[in-house]
Tab-separated table of C-alpha atoms in Angstrom:
chain	number	residue	atom	x	y	z
W	1	UNK	CA	24.763	-4.144	-3.033
W	2	UNK	CA	23.530	-0.702	-2.121
W	3	UNK	CA	23.896	0.671	1.411
W	4	UNK	CA	21.706	3.473	2.728
W	5	UNK	CA	22.974	5.204	5.878
W	6	UNK	CA	21.261	7.678	8.096
W	7	UNK	CA	21.865	8.984	11.629
W	8	UNK	CA	19.244	9.016	14.317
W	9	UNK	CA	20.039	11.713	16.878
W	10	UNK	CA	17.995	11.827	20.042
W	11	UNK	CA	17.656	14.668	22.548
W	12	UNK	CA	17.905	12.516	25.660
W	13	UNK	CA	21.591	11.824	26.126
W	14	UNK	CA	22.361	8.664	24.293
W	15	UNK	CA	24.709	8.377	21.385
W	16	UNK	CA	23.806	8.224	17.699
W	17	UNK	CA	22.666	4.954	16.191
W	18	UNK	CA	23.921	4.023	12.755
W	19	UNK	CA	21.490	1.991	10.679
W	20	UNK	CA	22.789	0.173	7.656
W	21	UNK	CA	20.450	-1.036	4.975
W	22	UNK	CA	21.774	-4.163	3.262
W	23	UNK	CA	19.629	-4.835	0.211
W	24	UNK	CA	19.415	-8.398	-1.052
W	25	UNK	CA	19.792	-10.134	2.372
W	26	UNK	CA	17.047	-11.588	4.541
W	27	UNK	CA	15.077	-9.253	6.788
W	28	UNK	CA	15.091	-11.810	9.562
W	29	UNK	CA	14.976	-15.554	10.006
W	30	UNK	CA	11.202	-15.468	10.488
W	31	UNK	CA	10.768	-13.639	7.169
W	32	UNK	CA	13.225	-15.800	5.281
W	33	UNK	CA	10.761	-16.391	2.474
W	34	UNK	CA	11.157	-12.762	1.373
W	35	UNK	CA	14.595	-12.182	-0.120
W	36	UNK	CA	14.200	-8.734	-1.681
W	37	UNK	CA	15.555	-6.579	1.135
W	38	UNK	CA	16.892	-6.673	4.639
W	39	UNK	CA	17.152	-3.893	7.153
W	40	UNK	CA	19.782	-4.526	9.781
W	41	UNK	CA	19.048	-2.421	12.834
W	42	UNK	CA	19.279	-2.461	16.585
W	43	UNK	CA	16.062	-0.454	16.781
W	44	UNK	CA	13.272	-2.719	18.100
W	45	UNK	CA	10.122	-3.375	16.093
W	46	UNK	CA	7.561	-1.089	17.695
W	47	UNK	CA	4.167	-2.769	18.089
W	48	UNK	CA	0.935	-1.161	19.303
W	49	UNK	CA	-1.472	-3.251	21.409
W	50	UNK	CA	-5.167	-2.841	22.163
W	51	UNK	CA	-4.340	-2.193	25.812
W	52	UNK	CA	-2.167	0.821	24.899
W	53	UNK	CA	-5.210	3.047	24.463
W	54	UNK	CA	-5.402	5.167	27.599
W	55	UNK	CA	-9.003	6.208	26.992
W	56	UNK	CA	-11.908	3.951	26.085
W	57	UNK	CA	-14.370	5.568	23.748
W	58	UNK	CA	-17.689	3.806	24.100
W	59	UNK	CA	-19.022	5.586	21.021
W	60	UNK	CA	-16.260	4.042	18.913
W	61	UNK	CA	-16.753	0.553	20.336
W	62	UNK	CA	-20.541	0.721	19.950
W	63	UNK	CA	-20.422	1.943	16.350
W	64	UNK	CA	-17.844	-0.609	15.268
W	65	UNK	CA	-19.567	-3.528	16.974
W	66	UNK	CA	-22.827	-2.549	15.240
W	67	UNK	CA	-20.974	-2.309	11.935
W	68	UNK	CA	-19.450	-5.778	12.374
W	69	UNK	CA	-22.890	-7.254	13.060
W	70	UNK	CA	-24.651	-5.340	10.278
W	71	UNK	CA	-22.054	-6.144	7.620
W	72	UNK	CA	-21.601	-9.755	8.780
W	73	UNK	CA	-17.857	-9.344	9.268
W	74	UNK	CA	-16.658	-12.868	9.941
W	75	UNK	CA	-13.132	-11.981	11.004
W	76	UNK	CA	-12.302	-8.563	12.380
W	77	UNK	CA	-10.932	-5.100	11.730
W	78	UNK	CA	-8.379	-2.599	12.985
W	79	UNK	CA	-8.997	1.136	13.294
W	80	UNK	CA	-6.089	3.586	13.634
W	81	UNK	CA	-6.692	7.349	13.972
W	82	UNK	CA	-4.225	10.224	14.130
W	83	UNK	CA	-4.862	13.820	15.201
W	84	UNK	CA	-2.241	16.490	14.523
W	85	UNK	CA	0.295	13.739	13.829
W	86	UNK	CA	-0.337	11.882	17.100
W	87	UNK	CA	-1.655	8.322	17.153
W	88	UNK	CA	-4.698	8.885	19.346
W	89	UNK	CA	-6.511	5.599	18.776
W	90	UNK	CA	-5.509	2.147	17.580
W	91	UNK	CA	-7.644	-0.867	18.329
W	92	UNK	CA	-8.527	-4.233	16.860
W	93	UNK	CA	-12.037	-5.681	16.848
W	94	UNK	CA	-13.154	-9.237	16.223
W	95	UNK	CA	-10.594	-11.905	15.432
W	96	UNK	CA	-7.385	-12.351	13.483
W	97	UNK	CA	-8.041	-16.098	13.760
W	98	UNK	CA	-11.675	-17.057	14.274
W	99	UNK	CA	-11.212	-20.780	14.886
W	100	UNK	CA	-8.747	-20.216	17.710
W	101	UNK	CA	-10.503	-17.044	18.979
W	102	UNK	CA	-7.337	-14.947	18.667
W	103	UNK	CA	-8.323	-11.281	19.057
W	104	UNK	CA	-7.426	-8.744	16.406
W	105	UNK	CA	-4.635	-6.388	17.519
W	106	UNK	CA	-3.331	-3.156	15.939
W	107	UNK	CA	-0.013	-4.871	15.210
W	108	UNK	CA	-1.675	-7.534	13.030
W	109	UNK	CA	-0.613	-7.345	9.404
W	110	UNK	CA	-3.125	-7.601	6.565
W	111	UNK	CA	-3.158	-7.463	2.806
W	112	UNK	CA	-3.986	-3.917	1.798
W	113	UNK	CA	-4.900	-4.635	-1.839
W	114	UNK	CA	-5.017	-1.494	-3.990
W	115	UNK	CA	-3.776	0.733	-1.189
W	116	UNK	CA	-0.512	-0.618	-2.629
W	117	UNK	CA	-1.024	1.780	-5.546
W	118	UNK	CA	-0.594	4.754	-3.223
W	119	UNK	CA	2.690	3.265	-1.995
W	120	UNK	CA	3.819	2.814	-5.593
W	121	UNK	CA	2.824	6.357	-6.555
W	122	UNK	CA	4.868	7.755	-3.651
W	123	UNK	CA	7.856	5.677	-4.805
W	124	UNK	CA	7.508	7.096	-8.323
W	125	UNK	CA	7.292	10.667	-7.016
W	126	UNK	CA	10.391	10.082	-4.873
W	127	UNK	CA	12.313	8.980	-7.958
W	128	UNK	CA	11.026	11.982	-9.889
W	129	UNK	CA	12.242	14.295	-7.127
W	130	UNK	CA	15.621	12.571	-7.366
W	131	UNK	CA	15.535	13.245	-11.148
W	132	UNK	CA	16.023	9.580	-11.963
W	133	UNK	CA	12.826	9.678	-14.022
W	134	UNK	CA	10.389	12.370	-15.160
W	135	UNK	CA	6.628	12.567	-14.839
W	136	UNK	CA	5.925	12.830	-18.561
W	137	UNK	CA	8.728	10.514	-19.619
W	138	UNK	CA	7.791	7.785	-22.065
W	139	UNK	CA	7.670	4.241	-20.747
W	140	UNK	CA	8.467	2.102	-23.812
W	141	UNK	CA	10.579	2.562	-26.919
W	142	UNK	CA	14.232	3.457	-27.385
W	143	UNK	CA	13.908	6.610	-25.286
W	144	UNK	CA	11.546	5.056	-22.732
W	145	UNK	CA	12.360	4.023	-19.189
W	146	UNK	CA	11.743	0.367	-20.019
W	147	UNK	CA	13.916	0.307	-23.138
W	148	UNK	CA	15.223	-3.218	-22.599
W	149	UNK	CA	15.318	-5.347	-25.739
W	150	UNK	CA	12.404	-7.500	-24.564
W	151	UNK	CA	10.090	-4.463	-24.465
W	152	UNK	CA	11.033	-2.764	-27.744
W	153	UNK	CA	8.583	-4.683	-29.926
W	154	UNK	CA	4.859	-3.955	-29.595
W	155	UNK	CA	1.886	-4.402	-31.918
W	156	UNK	CA	0.176	-1.045	-31.355
W	157	UNK	CA	2.424	1.955	-32.027
W	158	UNK	CA	0.443	3.974	-29.474
W	159	UNK	CA	2.121	1.975	-26.742
W	160	UNK	CA	5.219	4.041	-27.443
W	161	UNK	CA	3.275	7.156	-26.412
W	162	UNK	CA	2.479	5.938	-22.880
W	163	UNK	CA	4.065	8.111	-20.195
W	164	UNK	CA	4.590	7.580	-16.475
W	165	UNK	CA	1.851	10.133	-15.851
W	166	UNK	CA	-0.603	8.089	-17.917
W	167	UNK	CA	0.074	5.018	-15.791
W	168	UNK	CA	-0.326	6.973	-12.557
W	169	UNK	CA	-3.762	8.362	-13.475
W	170	UNK	CA	-5.023	5.183	-15.173
W	171	UNK	CA	-5.009	6.621	-18.696
W	172	UNK	CA	-2.516	4.179	-20.205
W	173	UNK	CA	-4.919	2.899	-22.852
W	174	UNK	CA	-6.486	-0.345	-21.564
W	175	UNK	CA	-10.052	-1.389	-20.839
W	176	UNK	CA	-11.023	-4.516	-18.858
W	177	UNK	CA	-12.803	-5.733	-21.990
W	178	UNK	CA	-10.953	-9.041	-22.130
W	179	UNK	CA	-10.233	-9.336	-18.425
W	180	UNK	CA	-7.578	-7.940	-16.114
W	181	UNK	CA	-4.157	-9.268	-17.174
W	182	UNK	CA	-2.977	-9.192	-13.548
W	183	UNK	CA	-5.506	-11.971	-12.826
W	184	UNK	CA	-5.091	-14.042	-16.024
W	185	UNK	CA	-2.022	-16.098	-15.202
W	186	UNK	CA	-3.241	-19.323	-16.842
W	187	UNK	CA	-4.376	-17.625	-20.052
W	188	UNK	CA	-1.143	-15.656	-20.350
W	189	UNK	CA	1.070	-18.658	-19.584
W	190	UNK	CA	-0.595	-20.670	-22.372
W	191	UNK	CA	-0.411	-17.798	-24.860
W	192	UNK	CA	3.240	-17.060	-24.123
W	193	UNK	CA	4.389	-20.670	-23.797
W	194	UNK	CA	5.530	-20.088	-20.208
W	195	UNK	CA	5.428	-22.242	-17.113
W	196	UNK	CA	3.366	-21.138	-14.119
W	197	UNK	CA	3.761	-18.989	-12.171
W	198	UNK	CA	4.407	-16.121	-14.595
W	199	UNK	CA	6.099	-12.825	-13.771
W	200	UNK	CA	5.379	-9.184	-14.576
W	201	UNK	CA	7.740	-9.222	-17.550
W	202	UNK	CA	5.664	-11.983	-19.176
W	203	UNK	CA	2.430	-10.062	-18.565
W	204	UNK	CA	3.885	-6.943	-20.200
W	205	UNK	CA	5.056	-8.908	-23.240
W	206	UNK	CA	1.600	-10.510	-23.530
W	207	UNK	CA	-0.061	-7.083	-23.529
W	208	UNK	CA	2.432	-5.699	-26.044
W	209	UNK	CA	1.171	-8.299	-28.499
W	210	UNK	CA	-2.369	-6.872	-28.203
W	211	UNK	CA	-4.015	-3.764	-29.634
W	212	UNK	CA	-4.653	-0.966	-27.190
W	213	UNK	CA	-8.222	0.019	-26.403
W	214	UNK	CA	-7.812	3.796	-26.523
W	215	UNK	CA	-5.138	6.384	-27.146
W	216	UNK	CA	-3.047	6.995	-24.007
W	217	UNK	CA	-4.060	10.114	-22.098
W	218	UNK	CA	-7.556	10.425	-23.607
W	219	UNK	CA	-9.519	8.591	-20.892
W	220	UNK	CA	-9.070	7.297	-17.357
W	221	UNK	CA	-9.983	3.636	-16.835
W	222	UNK	CA	-8.837	1.854	-13.667
W	223	UNK	CA	-5.840	-0.344	-14.443
W	224	UNK	CA	-4.021	-2.752	-12.171
W	225	UNK	CA	-1.767	-3.533	-15.119
W	226	UNK	CA	-0.603	0.074	-15.336
W	227	UNK	CA	0.549	0.002	-11.727
W	228	UNK	CA	2.263	-3.318	-12.318
W	229	UNK	CA	4.306	-1.548	-14.988
W	230	UNK	CA	5.065	1.272	-12.523
W	231	UNK	CA	6.624	-1.323	-10.220
W	232	UNK	CA	8.977	-2.292	-13.052
W	233	UNK	CA	9.807	1.391	-13.581
W	234	UNK	CA	10.712	1.791	-9.895
W	235	UNK	CA	13.035	-1.197	-10.176
W	236	UNK	CA	14.677	0.038	-13.376
W	237	UNK	CA	15.113	3.647	-12.203
W	238	UNK	CA	16.423	2.744	-8.742
W	239	UNK	CA	18.554	-0.227	-9.839
W	240	UNK	CA	16.893	-2.154	-7.010
W	241	UNK	CA	13.961	-4.566	-6.819
W	242	UNK	CA	10.728	-2.605	-6.379
W	243	UNK	CA	10.084	-3.896	-2.858
W	244	UNK	CA	13.673	-3.233	-1.815
W	245	UNK	CA	13.509	0.410	-2.885
W	246	UNK	CA	10.269	1.026	-1.022
W	247	UNK	CA	11.349	-0.697	2.170
W	248	UNK	CA	14.844	0.766	2.408
W	249	UNK	CA	14.226	4.262	1.040
W	250	UNK	CA	10.646	5.047	2.067
W	251	UNK	CA	9.721	2.877	5.051
W	252	UNK	CA	12.806	2.133	7.147
W	253	UNK	CA	13.580	5.829	7.814
W	254	UNK	CA	10.099	6.076	9.376
W	255	UNK	CA	10.692	3.113	11.664
W	256	UNK	CA	8.475	0.906	9.496
W	257	UNK	CA	10.074	-2.537	9.292
W	258	UNK	CA	6.915	-4.665	9.183
W	259	UNK	CA	5.558	-3.861	5.696
W	260	UNK	CA	6.343	-6.111	2.769
W	261	UNK	CA	4.881	-7.767	-0.296
W	262	UNK	CA	2.789	-10.702	0.854
W	263	UNK	CA	2.287	-14.238	-0.399
W	264	UNK	CA	-0.640	-16.155	-1.787
W	265	UNK	CA	-0.749	-19.405	0.174
W	266	UNK	CA	-1.552	-19.949	3.824
W	267	UNK	CA	1.658	-21.875	4.515
W	268	UNK	CA	3.612	-18.734	3.551
W	269	UNK	CA	1.670	-16.466	5.891
W	270	UNK	CA	3.897	-13.797	7.451
W	271	UNK	CA	4.470	-13.407	11.206
W	272	UNK	CA	1.576	-11.458	12.750
W	273	UNK	CA	-0.434	-11.724	9.535
W	274	UNK	CA	-4.135	-12.481	9.984
W	275	UNK	CA	-6.171	-15.287	8.507
W	276	UNK	CA	-8.537	-14.218	5.720
W	277	UNK	CA	-12.254	-14.971	5.417
W	278	UNK	CA	-14.486	-14.835	2.344
W	279	UNK	CA	-18.287	-15.197	2.192
W	280	UNK	CA	-17.968	-17.292	-0.980
W	281	UNK	CA	-16.266	-20.546	-0.046
W	282	UNK	CA	-16.238	-21.871	-3.620
W	283	UNK	CA	-12.771	-23.058	-4.557
W	284	UNK	CA	-10.793	-21.582	-7.457
W	285	UNK	CA	-7.911	-22.774	-9.620
W	286	UNK	CA	-4.513	-22.102	-8.077
W	287	UNK	CA	-2.696	-19.316	-9.930
W	288	UNK	CA	0.485	-21.433	-9.932
W	289	UNK	CA	-0.999	-24.837	-10.752
W	290	UNK	CA	-3.946	-25.373	-13.065
W	291	UNK	CA	-4.631	-28.793	-11.593
W	292	UNK	CA	-5.174	-27.662	-8.018
W	293	UNK	CA	-8.299	-26.120	-6.484
W	294	UNK	CA	-7.618	-23.751	-3.590
W	295	UNK	CA	-9.581	-21.428	-1.295
W	296	UNK	CA	-10.260	-18.099	-2.999
W	297	UNK	CA	-8.138	-16.178	-0.452
W	298	UNK	CA	-5.218	-18.598	-0.568
W	299	UNK	CA	-3.972	-19.151	-4.086
W	300	UNK	CA	-6.599	-17.546	-6.290
W	301	UNK	CA	-4.370	-14.489	-6.874
W	302	UNK	CA	-0.618	-14.200	-7.397
W	303	UNK	CA	0.073	-11.674	-4.616
W	304	UNK	CA	3.795	-11.427	-5.392
W	305	UNK	CA	3.296	-10.492	-9.036
W	306	UNK	CA	0.389	-8.206	-8.140
W	307	UNK	CA	2.989	-6.440	-5.987
W	308	UNK	CA	3.024	-2.751	-6.932
W	309	UNK	CA	-0.670	-2.836	-7.840
W	310	UNK	CA	-2.007	-4.723	-4.829
W	311	UNK	CA	0.472	-6.960	-3.035
W	312	UNK	CA	1.527	-5.129	0.129
W	313	UNK	CA	0.889	-6.444	3.637
W	314	UNK	CA	0.920	-3.931	6.502
W	315	UNK	CA	-0.431	-3.035	9.901
W	316	UNK	CA	-2.887	-0.153	10.161
W	317	UNK	CA	-0.502	1.842	12.349
W	318	UNK	CA	2.378	1.493	9.888
W	319	UNK	CA	0.146	2.593	7.016
W	320	UNK	CA	-0.924	5.578	9.084
W	321	UNK	CA	2.720	6.578	9.583
W	322	UNK	CA	3.240	6.535	5.823
W	323	UNK	CA	0.074	8.569	5.266
W	324	UNK	CA	1.258	11.273	7.661
W	325	UNK	CA	4.365	11.790	5.524
W	326	UNK	CA	2.320	12.706	2.430
W	327	UNK	CA	-0.586	14.669	3.961
W	328	UNK	CA	0.710	18.286	3.723
W	329	UNK	CA	-0.097	18.855	7.410
W	330	UNK	CA	2.756	20.505	9.368
W	331	UNK	CA	2.834	18.142	12.362
W	332	UNK	CA	4.965	15.476	10.639
W	333	UNK	CA	7.614	16.212	7.961
W	334	UNK	CA	6.487	15.061	4.525
W	335	UNK	CA	8.789	12.769	2.595
W	336	UNK	CA	7.588	14.358	-0.642
W	337	UNK	CA	7.816	18.048	-1.429
W	338	UNK	CA	4.726	20.221	-1.792
W	339	UNK	CA	4.834	20.146	-5.586
W	340	UNK	CA	4.838	16.333	-5.673
W	341	UNK	CA	1.947	16.008	-3.224
W	342	UNK	CA	0.019	18.685	-5.096
W	343	UNK	CA	0.577	16.843	-8.377
W	344	UNK	CA	-0.808	13.658	-6.843
W	345	UNK	CA	-4.070	15.187	-5.597
W	346	UNK	CA	-4.943	17.750	-8.285
W	347	UNK	CA	-6.405	15.715	-11.090
W	348	UNK	CA	-7.640	16.507	-14.550
W	349	UNK	CA	-11.411	16.568	-14.815
W	350	UNK	CA	-12.611	13.070	-15.597
W	351	UNK	CA	-9.293	11.474	-14.600
W	352	UNK	CA	-8.171	9.711	-11.431
W	353	UNK	CA	-5.691	11.338	-9.047
W	354	UNK	CA	-2.200	9.854	-8.814
W	355	UNK	CA	-2.103	6.980	-6.341
W	356	UNK	CA	-5.172	8.118	-4.412
W	357	UNK	CA	-8.545	6.603	-5.316
W	358	UNK	CA	-10.372	9.886	-5.034
W	359	UNK	CA	-10.334	13.420	-3.665
W	360	UNK	CA	-13.175	15.611	-2.450
W	361	UNK	CA	-12.165	19.172	-3.087
W	362	UNK	CA	-8.634	19.844	-1.924
W	363	UNK	CA	-9.142	18.652	1.630
W	364	UNK	CA	-10.296	15.012	1.652
W	365	UNK	CA	-8.097	12.396	0.015
W	366	UNK	CA	-8.879	8.693	0.238
W	367	UNK	CA	-7.506	5.385	-0.980
W	368	UNK	CA	-9.380	2.088	-0.864
W	369	UNK	CA	-8.383	-1.491	-1.502
W	370	UNK	CA	-10.344	-4.701	-2.027
W	371	UNK	CA	-9.307	-8.271	-2.728
W	372	UNK	CA	-10.861	-11.591	-1.859
W	373	UNK	CA	-11.019	-11.510	1.948
W	374	UNK	CA	-9.462	-8.117	2.560
W	375	UNK	CA	-10.706	-4.532	2.619
W	376	UNK	CA	-8.752	-1.377	3.370
W	377	UNK	CA	-9.276	2.357	3.453
W	378	UNK	CA	-7.045	5.365	4.162
W	379	UNK	CA	-8.422	8.883	4.490
W	380	UNK	CA	-6.862	12.282	5.031
W	381	UNK	CA	-9.409	14.810	6.341
W	382	UNK	CA	-9.315	18.629	6.616
W	383	UNK	CA	-9.531	18.587	10.438
W	384	UNK	CA	-5.952	17.289	10.814
W	385	UNK	CA	-7.300	13.771	11.231
W	386	UNK	CA	-6.095	10.794	9.213
W	387	UNK	CA	-7.341	7.254	9.644
W	388	UNK	CA	-6.707	3.731	8.412
W	389	UNK	CA	-9.141	0.827	8.628
W	390	UNK	CA	-8.171	-2.733	7.649
W	391	UNK	CA	-10.386	-5.838	7.548
W	392	UNK	CA	-9.580	-9.501	6.977
W	393	UNK	CA	-12.769	-10.017	4.997
W	394	UNK	CA	-14.463	-8.321	2.060
W	395	UNK	CA	-17.904	-7.502	0.695
W	396	UNK	CA	-16.936	-5.870	-2.596
W	397	UNK	CA	-16.236	-2.165	-3.291
W	398	UNK	CA	-19.389	-0.978	-1.504
W	399	UNK	CA	-17.841	-1.931	1.821
W	400	UNK	CA	-15.375	0.943	1.437
W	401	UNK	CA	-18.252	3.412	1.207
W	402	UNK	CA	-19.805	1.916	4.333
W	403	UNK	CA	-16.463	2.241	6.131
W	404	UNK	CA	-16.215	5.929	5.203
W	405	UNK	CA	-19.703	6.543	6.603
W	406	UNK	CA	-18.797	4.630	9.758
W	407	UNK	CA	-15.652	6.692	10.308
W	408	UNK	CA	-17.492	9.967	9.655
W	409	UNK	CA	-20.006	9.025	12.339
W	410	UNK	CA	-17.273	8.085	14.803
W	411	UNK	CA	-15.033	11.106	14.247
W	412	UNK	CA	-17.922	13.571	14.338
W	413	UNK	CA	-18.942	12.095	17.720
W	414	UNK	CA	-15.598	12.795	19.420
W	415	UNK	CA	-15.308	16.209	21.046
W	416	UNK	CA	-11.750	15.815	22.268
W	417	UNK	CA	-8.947	13.404	21.468
W	418	UNK	CA	-6.373	12.399	24.111
W	419	UNK	CA	-3.216	14.490	24.431
W	420	UNK	CA	-1.023	11.401	24.552
W	421	UNK	CA	0.567	9.746	21.525
W	422	UNK	CA	0.586	5.961	21.256
W	423	UNK	CA	3.812	6.374	19.282
W	424	UNK	CA	5.480	8.393	22.054
W	425	UNK	CA	7.945	5.601	22.874
W	426	UNK	CA	8.700	4.780	19.246
W	427	UNK	CA	12.140	6.402	19.154
W	428	UNK	CA	12.684	5.971	15.421
W	429	UNK	CA	9.358	7.579	14.519
W	430	UNK	CA	9.773	10.422	17.018
W	431	UNK	CA	13.246	11.118	15.629
W	432	UNK	CA	11.776	11.313	12.136
W	433	UNK	CA	9.065	13.706	13.334
W	434	UNK	CA	11.729	15.994	14.796
W	435	UNK	CA	13.610	16.044	11.526
W	436	UNK	CA	16.552	14.109	12.952
W	437	UNK	CA	16.428	11.319	10.377
W	438	UNK	CA	18.033	11.894	7.005
W	439	UNK	CA	16.100	10.481	4.057
W	440	UNK	CA	17.978	10.261	0.797
């Protein structure tokens, strides 16, 4: 068991609080289904409510309500905006539960789909800074990070040339020609003689028995599988389960205790997690049982195994906190150094950035995520504004573009943001901002 200790010092006369991270225990009784990590703390979970906004912006409400009607959003959405490191707006629209008319709140947790890749990329860069791994280190083979016996045999010798960098910028060598292996659980289980559900190790072994589609590093083709492998690298390099490393080393020091890998079925829904709504109500085969038909949003995808590539569940405000620690703005200390952040955003021509979905020049960085019944977008802008938008429905990848246009319209309509900070009473976060929290 690994213990991470840090000291939170305040400037208002109360003594230091020692927080002990006990990996491998349960986070709480209500989250007992997740057994990867626990964070024992006397710091309360800090939740933002719709009513916490001290200023009502009619232009925001009007634009979002029009967007919900125009895009036929069945459920709802949450918008969180920061300005110079302050949370200046956080509000839910529509419903987290339509049938029971439960309003969407900023504290509601949602699947964030491929935004998970940004979280994974930050974890990799943290480990690189700690010199546990190296950016251009090989992944497989005797000198690779994943040099376990089960990974040493592969059909295509080029697999031994894959580096961590190739996985980060989607140049590992795979095309979606035969499907995405992260969504082929039944096919892979049959081919490998395994029982459902399968794990990431089985998916890797399945792909090692196949020829690669192109030489690693020569092209950039979006790959969920590559980020699944990165999750295994985080686990191997940190000697901790992937989720445990992220939660204890990256999130808990920021006062983020409500982010975790989600689950596929509705009966395993997390506390404060929304219900998900899809336009297509056609049933699909359950990823864990080929004889069962389930709703597309509840069992069509193995969220746990998707993990590092698309399995995280988070609130918009927690995701915004994480974004502010990798944005290079001076208002909040970054948890990565300048060189790491620069490496993530400055891409080779024709290749994806690391973790981010795209960059526009050096000043706009964005990350999107889409799964059945969930859409997410994060953006860092040059005007010291960052925002997160989460929805519990989806309309395909084009919805992300519509969300970016919506947020441009909203932000360009605001002349002045409030001076207050909706996080002002979040002692853990404020201590981090002041540099009083030690992050290993």
